[in-house]
Amino acid sequence: MASDGSVYVSDTGNNRIQKFTSEGVFVSKWGTWGTGDGEFAETYSVAVAADGSIYVIESGNNRIQRFTSEGVFVSKWGTEGSGDGQFDAPWGVAVASDGSVYVSDESNHRIQRFTTAGVFVSKWGTNGTGDGEFRWPRGIAVASDGSVYVADTENHRIQKFTSEGVFVSQWGTNGAGDGKFQWPTGVAVASDGSVYASSYNGIQRLTSEGVFISKWGTYGTGDGQFTWPKGVAVASDGSVYVADFPNNRIQKFLVGQ
């Protein structure tokens, strides 16, 4: 979500990014399959910085590309591996208010932090189930206070960290009940601090401390139904956008504050 309400969607199977208005009217698109500048292989996630820059995660090319809001290529970084600044099937990307770029490096079971220009800053996480450990982390989001939230997918939970990667808390277990998750893949933070998490069993809204507030969604293809929603984003007006992956669509919801 951009500050002007524009919605950017990572169209994974088509190896491109599409831009829409807040009401879903098509604006533009860019990208084709490949390894060159402005080309993509498995565009899993997209994030918008305060200056309008667009960051795109490419799991297939193990890199990040940066574009203008109109899709003009700016820069790229990352190669396959486990070293600093390298990736193994990266999934999620989020940009903090200070321009820091956070990436969930899925198969390396860690989070990496970079400057706006892609210079490596820090990393945290190893494969495991303990505090600050991950099993295939996917979605990632940064709150206005700098807190970093990670969808720890195979551990069926959300973990919260400081901007420096210091563990704060975690919540969630495998299940379909309130505050439980089944393979959470998306996480987003609203301006009021509410945390939205998308998982196989729908969308849940929680406080910044992980206290359950509400949930919605059942399995299906109708309005308000999902067949495993993958991504979630929140606009400045509180509208919630959900990437309903197997249904090949975006759904928009109005959530009471």
Coordinates of C-alpha atoms in Angstrom, one line a residue:
M1 CA 0.0 0.0 0.0
A2 CA 1.3 3.4 -1.0
S3 CA 0.5 6.6 0.9
D4 CA -1.7 7.8 -2.0
G5 CA -3.8 4.7 -1.7
S6 CA -2.2 2.9 -4.7
V7 CA -2.2 -0.9 -4.4
Y8 CA 0.8 -2.9 -5.7
V9 CA 0.3 -6.6 -6.3
S10 CA 3.1 -9.2 -6.8
D11 CA 1.6 -11.3 -9.6
T12 CA 3.8 -14.4 -9.0
G13 CA 2.8 -16.7 -11.8
N14 CA 3.0 -13.9 -14.3
N15 CA 6.3 -12.7 -13.0
R16 CA 5.2 -9.1 -12.9
I17 CA 4.0 -6.3 -10.6
Q18 CA 0.6 -4.7 -11.1
K19 CA -0.6 -1.3 -9.8
F20 CA -4.2 -0.4 -9.0
T21 CA -6.2 2.4 -7.4
S22 CA -7.6 1.8 -4.0
E23 CA -10.8 0.7 -5.7
G24 CA -9.1 -1.9 -7.8
V25 CA -8.9 0.0 -11.1
F26 CA -5.9 -1.1 -13.2
V27 CA -3.2 1.5 -13.5
S28 CA 0.0 -0.1 -14.9
K29 CA 2.2 -3.2 -14.9
W30 CA 5.8 -4.1 -15.4
G31 CA 8.0 -7.1 -15.5
T32 CA 8.5 -10.3 -17.5
W33 CA 10.2 -13.6 -16.7
G34 CA 14.0 -13.4 -16.6
T35 CA 17.2 -12.5 -14.7
G36 CA 17.9 -9.0 -16.1
D37 CA 17.1 -5.7 -14.5
G38 CA 13.3 -5.3 -14.3
E39 CA 12.8 -9.0 -15.0
F40 CA 11.5 -11.4 -12.4
A41 CA 11.3 -15.0 -11.3
E42 CA 8.7 -15.7 -8.6
T43 CA 7.8 -12.3 -7.3
Y44 CA 6.5 -13.3 -3.8
S45 CA 6.3 -9.9 -2.1
V46 CA 6.2 -6.2 -2.7
A47 CA 6.7 -3.2 -0.3
V48 CA 6.3 0.5 -0.6
A49 CA 8.7 2.9 1.1
A50 CA 7.7 6.4 2.4
D51 CA 9.4 8.0 -0.6
G52 CA 7.3 5.9 -3.0
S53 CA 10.1 3.4 -3.9
I54 CA 8.9 -0.1 -4.6
Y55 CA 10.8 -3.1 -3.3
V56 CA 10.2 -6.5 -4.9
I57 CA 11.3 -9.9 -3.6
E58 CA 12.2 -12.5 -6.2
S59 CA 12.5 -15.9 -4.7
G60 CA 13.5 -17.5 -7.9
N61 CA 16.4 -15.1 -8.5
N62 CA 17.3 -14.8 -4.8
R63 CA 17.4 -11.0 -4.9
I64 CA 15.6 -7.7 -4.3
Q65 CA 14.9 -5.1 -6.9
R66 CA 14.0 -1.5 -6.3
F67 CA 11.8 0.6 -8.6
T68 CA 10.2 4.0 -8.7
S69 CA 6.5 4.2 -8.2
E70 CA 6.1 4.0 -11.9
G71 CA 8.1 0.8 -12.3
V72 CA 11.4 2.3 -13.5
F73 CA 14.3 0.1 -12.3
V74 CA 16.6 1.7 -9.7
S75 CA 18.8 -1.0 -8.2
K76 CA 19.1 -4.6 -7.1
W77 CA 21.0 -6.8 -4.6
G78 CA 21.4 -10.4 -3.5
T79 CA 22.7 -13.7 -4.8
E80 CA 22.0 -17.3 -3.8
G81 CA 23.7 -18.4 -0.6
S82 CA 23.8 -18.1 3.2
G83 CA 26.2 -15.3 3.7
D84 CA 25.4 -11.7 4.7
G85 CA 23.3 -10.1 1.9
Q86 CA 22.7 -13.5 0.3
F87 CA 19.3 -15.3 0.2
D88 CA 17.8 -18.7 -0.2
A89 CA 14.2 -18.4 -1.4
P90 CA 13.4 -15.0 0.2
W91 CA 9.7 -14.4 0.7
G92 CA 8.7 -11.2 2.5
V93 CA 9.9 -7.6 2.5
A94 CA 9.0 -4.6 4.6
V95 CA 10.3 -1.0 4.8
A96 CA 10.6 1.0 8.0
S97 CA 10.0 4.7 8.3
D98 CA 13.7 5.3 8.4
G99 CA 14.2 3.5 5.1
S100 CA 15.5 0.2 6.6
V101 CA 14.6 -2.8 4.5
Y102 CA 13.7 -6.0 6.2
V103 CA 13.7 -9.4 4.4
S104 CA 12.4 -12.8 5.5
D105 CA 15.1 -15.1 4.2
E106 CA 12.9 -18.2 4.2
S107 CA 15.1 -21.2 3.6
N108 CA 17.9 -19.6 5.7
H109 CA 15.4 -19.3 8.5
R110 CA 16.4 -15.7 9.3
I111 CA 15.6 -12.0 8.9
Q112 CA 18.1 -9.7 7.2
R113 CA 18.1 -5.9 7.5
F114 CA 19.5 -3.5 4.8
T115 CA 19.9 0.2 4.2
T116 CA 17.7 1.8 1.5
A117 CA 20.6 1.2 -0.9
G118 CA 20.9 -2.5 -0.1
V119 CA 23.9 -2.4 2.2
F120 CA 23.8 -5.2 4.7
V121 CA 23.2 -4.1 8.3
S122 CA 22.3 -7.1 10.4
K123 CA 20.6 -10.5 10.6
W124 CA 19.0 -12.7 13.2
G125 CA 17.4 -16.1 13.5
T126 CA 18.3 -19.8 13.0
N127 CA 16.3 -22.9 12.3
G128 CA 14.3 -23.9 15.3
T129 CA 11.2 -23.5 17.5
G130 CA 12.6 -21.3 20.3
D131 CA 12.3 -17.6 20.9
G132 CA 13.9 -15.8 18.0
E133 CA 14.2 -19.0 15.9
F134 CA 12.2 -19.7 12.8
R135 CA 10.9 -22.4 10.5
W136 CA 10.3 -21.0 7.1
P137 CA 9.5 -17.3 8.0
R138 CA 7.4 -15.6 5.3
G139 CA 5.4 -12.4 5.9
I140 CA 7.1 -9.5 7.6
A141 CA 5.8 -6.1 8.7
V142 CA 7.2 -3.0 10.5
A143 CA 5.1 -0.9 12.9
S144 CA 5.4 2.9 13.2
D145 CA 7.4 2.4 16.5
G146 CA 9.9 0.2 14.6
S147 CA 8.7 -3.1 16.0
V148 CA 9.1 -6.0 13.5
Y149 CA 6.5 -8.7 13.2
V150 CA 7.3 -12.0 11.4
A151 CA 4.9 -14.7 10.3
D152 CA 6.9 -17.8 11.5
T153 CA 5.0 -20.1 9.1
E154 CA 5.9 -23.7 10.0
N155 CA 5.9 -22.8 13.7
H156 CA 2.3 -21.5 13.3
R157 CA 3.0 -18.3 15.2
I158 CA 3.8 -14.6 15.0
Q159 CA 7.0 -13.3 16.5
K160 CA 7.7 -9.7 17.5
F161 CA 11.1 -8.0 17.6
T162 CA 12.7 -4.6 18.1
S163 CA 14.0 -2.9 15.1
E164 CA 17.4 -4.3 16.0
G165 CA 16.1 -7.9 16.1
V166 CA 15.9 -8.3 19.8
F167 CA 13.1 -10.8 20.6
V168 CA 10.1 -9.3 22.4
S169 CA 7.3 -11.8 22.3
Q170 CA 5.5 -14.5 20.3
W171 CA 2.0 -15.8 20.1
G172 CA 0.0 -18.5 18.3
T173 CA -0.1 -22.3 18.0
N174 CA -1.3 -24.7 15.4
G175 CA -5.1 -24.7 15.3
A176 CA -8.3 -23.1 14.1
G177 CA -9.4 -21.3 17.3
D178 CA -9.1 -17.7 18.2
G179 CA -5.5 -16.6 18.2
K180 CA -4.3 -19.8 16.6
F181 CA -2.9 -20.2 13.2
Q182 CA -2.4 -22.7 10.4
W183 CA 0.7 -21.8 8.4
P184 CA 0.5 -18.0 8.7
T185 CA 2.1 -16.4 5.6
G186 CA 1.1 -12.7 5.8
V187 CA 1.3 -10.0 8.5
A188 CA 0.5 -6.3 8.4
V189 CA 0.3 -3.5 11.0
A190 CA -2.4 -0.8 11.0
S191 CA -1.8 2.8 12.0
D192 CA -3.6 2.1 15.3
G193 CA -1.1 -0.7 16.0
S194 CA -3.5 -3.6 15.2
V195 CA -1.8 -6.6 13.7
Y196 CA -3.4 -8.6 10.9
A197 CA -2.3 -12.1 10.1
S198 CA -3.3 -14.2 7.1
S199 CA -3.2 -18.0 7.4
Y200 CA -4.9 -21.0 6.0
N201 CA -7.9 -20.5 8.4
G202 CA -8.5 -16.9 7.3
I203 CA -7.7 -13.4 8.6
Q204 CA -7.2 -12.5 12.3
R205 CA -6.8 -9.1 13.9
L206 CA -4.9 -8.9 17.1
T207 CA -3.5 -6.2 19.4
S208 CA 0.2 -5.3 19.2
E209 CA 0.7 -7.7 22.1
G210 CA -1.0 -10.5 20.4
V211 CA -4.4 -10.4 22.1
F212 CA -7.1 -11.7 19.8
I213 CA -9.7 -9.1 18.6
S214 CA -11.6 -10.6 15.7
K215 CA -11.4 -12.9 12.7
W216 CA -13.1 -13.6 9.4
G217 CA -13.1 -15.9 6.4
T218 CA -14.2 -19.4 5.6
Y219 CA -13.1 -21.8 2.9
G220 CA -14.6 -21.1 -0.5
T221 CA -14.8 -18.8 -3.6
G222 CA -17.5 -16.5 -2.6
D223 CA -17.2 -12.9 -1.3
G224 CA -15.4 -12.9 2.0
Q225 CA -14.2 -16.5 1.5
F226 CA -10.7 -17.7 0.9
T227 CA -8.8 -20.7 -0.3
W228 CA -5.6 -19.9 1.7
P229 CA -5.0 -16.1 1.7
K230 CA -1.3 -15.4 1.4
G231 CA -0.7 -11.7 1.7
V232 CA -2.4 -8.9 3.7
A233 CA -2.0 -5.2 3.7
V234 CA -3.6 -2.3 5.6
A235 CA -4.3 1.2 4.1
S236 CA -4.1 4.4 6.1
D237 CA -7.9 4.5 6.2
G238 CA -8.0 1.1 7.8
S239 CA -9.1 -0.8 4.7
V240 CA -7.6 -4.3 4.6
Y241 CA -6.5 -5.9 1.3
V242 CA -6.0 -9.6 1.1
A243 CA -4.3 -11.6 -1.7
D244 CA -6.6 -14.6 -2.1
F245 CA -3.9 -16.6 -3.8
P246 CA -5.6 -19.8 -5.2
N247 CA -8.6 -17.7 -6.2
N248 CA -6.4 -15.4 -8.2
R249 CA -7.9 -12.2 -6.8
I250 CA -7.6 -9.4 -4.3
Q251 CA -10.4 -8.8 -1.7
K252 CA -10.9 -5.5 0.1
F253 CA -12.5 -5.2 3.5
L254 CA -13.7 -2.4 5.8
V255 CA -12.8 -3.1 9.4
G256 CA -14.3 -1.3 12.3
Q257 CA -11.8 0.6 14.3

